[in-house]
Backbone as CSV, one residue per row, in Angstrom:
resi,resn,N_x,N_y,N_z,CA_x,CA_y,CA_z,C_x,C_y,C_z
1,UNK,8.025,6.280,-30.745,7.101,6.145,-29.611,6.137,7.334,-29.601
2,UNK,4.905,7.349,-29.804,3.556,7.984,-29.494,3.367,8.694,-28.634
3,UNK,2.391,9.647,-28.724,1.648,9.939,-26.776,1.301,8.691,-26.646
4,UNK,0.189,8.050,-27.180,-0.374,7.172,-26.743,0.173,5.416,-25.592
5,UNK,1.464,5.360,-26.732,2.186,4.290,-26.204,2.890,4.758,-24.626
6,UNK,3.305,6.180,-24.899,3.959,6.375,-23.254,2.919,6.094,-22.464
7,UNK,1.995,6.859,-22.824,0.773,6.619,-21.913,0.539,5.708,-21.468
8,UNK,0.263,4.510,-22.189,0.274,3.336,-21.853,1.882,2.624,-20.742
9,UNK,2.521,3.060,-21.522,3.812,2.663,-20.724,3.822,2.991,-19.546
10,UNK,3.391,4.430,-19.072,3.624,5.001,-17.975,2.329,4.231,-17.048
11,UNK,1.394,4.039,-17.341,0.401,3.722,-16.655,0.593,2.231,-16.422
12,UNK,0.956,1.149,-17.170,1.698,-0.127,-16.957,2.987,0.100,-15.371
13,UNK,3.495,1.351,-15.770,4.484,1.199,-14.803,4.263,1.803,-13.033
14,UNK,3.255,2.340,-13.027,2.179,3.212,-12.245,1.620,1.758,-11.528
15,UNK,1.029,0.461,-12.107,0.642,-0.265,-11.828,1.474,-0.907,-10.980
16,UNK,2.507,-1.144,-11.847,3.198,-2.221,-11.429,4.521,-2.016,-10.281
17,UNK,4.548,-0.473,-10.136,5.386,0.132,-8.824,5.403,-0.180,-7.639
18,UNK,3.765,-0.167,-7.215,3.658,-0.731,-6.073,4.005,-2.293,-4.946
19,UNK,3.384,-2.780,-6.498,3.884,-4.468,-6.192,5.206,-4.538,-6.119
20,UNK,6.375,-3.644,-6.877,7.952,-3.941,-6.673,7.978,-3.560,-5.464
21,UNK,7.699,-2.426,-4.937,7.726,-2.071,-3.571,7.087,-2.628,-2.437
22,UNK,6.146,-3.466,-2.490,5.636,-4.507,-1.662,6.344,-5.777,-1.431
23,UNK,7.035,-6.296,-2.678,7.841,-7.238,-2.821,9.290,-7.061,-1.936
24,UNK,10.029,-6.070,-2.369,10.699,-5.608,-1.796,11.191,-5.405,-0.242
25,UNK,9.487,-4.987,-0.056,9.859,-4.724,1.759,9.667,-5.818,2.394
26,UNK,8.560,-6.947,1.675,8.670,-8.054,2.283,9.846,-9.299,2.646
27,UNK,10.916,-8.812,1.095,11.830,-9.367,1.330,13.024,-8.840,2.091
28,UNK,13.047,-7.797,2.722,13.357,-6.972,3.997,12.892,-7.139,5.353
29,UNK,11.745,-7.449,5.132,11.183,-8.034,6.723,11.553,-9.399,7.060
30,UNK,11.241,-10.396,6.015,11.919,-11.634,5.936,13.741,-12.017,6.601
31,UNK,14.840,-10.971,5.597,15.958,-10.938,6.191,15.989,-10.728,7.261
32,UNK,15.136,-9.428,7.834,15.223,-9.135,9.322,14.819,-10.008,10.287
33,UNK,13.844,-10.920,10.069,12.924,-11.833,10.954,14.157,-12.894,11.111
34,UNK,14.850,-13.356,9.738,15.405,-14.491,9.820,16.714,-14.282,10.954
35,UNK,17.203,-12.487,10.604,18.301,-12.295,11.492,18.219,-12.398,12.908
36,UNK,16.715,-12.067,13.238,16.245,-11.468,14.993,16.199,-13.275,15.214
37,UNK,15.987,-14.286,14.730,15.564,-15.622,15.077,17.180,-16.401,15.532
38,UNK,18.070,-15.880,14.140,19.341,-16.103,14.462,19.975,-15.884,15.646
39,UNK,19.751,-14.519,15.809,20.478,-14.131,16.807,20.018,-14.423,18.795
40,UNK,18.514,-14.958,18.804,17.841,-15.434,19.256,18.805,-16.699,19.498
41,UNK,18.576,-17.565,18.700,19.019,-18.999,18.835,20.534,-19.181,19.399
């Protein structure tokens, strides 16, 4: 493995961090929504 390829690697993963973490919390708000509706009902 290269500079070049980390580079690339790292910057692929730089990208793509955020979206796991967006994904993530959404599927956290979701559980929570579904629980507050549950417990509601």
């Amino acid at each position: 493995m290269n500079f070049s390829q980390k580079t690339a690697s790292t910057r692929l993963f730089s990208l793509f961090m955020p979206v796991y973490i967006l994904t993530f919390a959404s599927l956290i708000n979701e559980m929570r929504i579904k629980k507050n509706v549950g417990l509601k009902m």
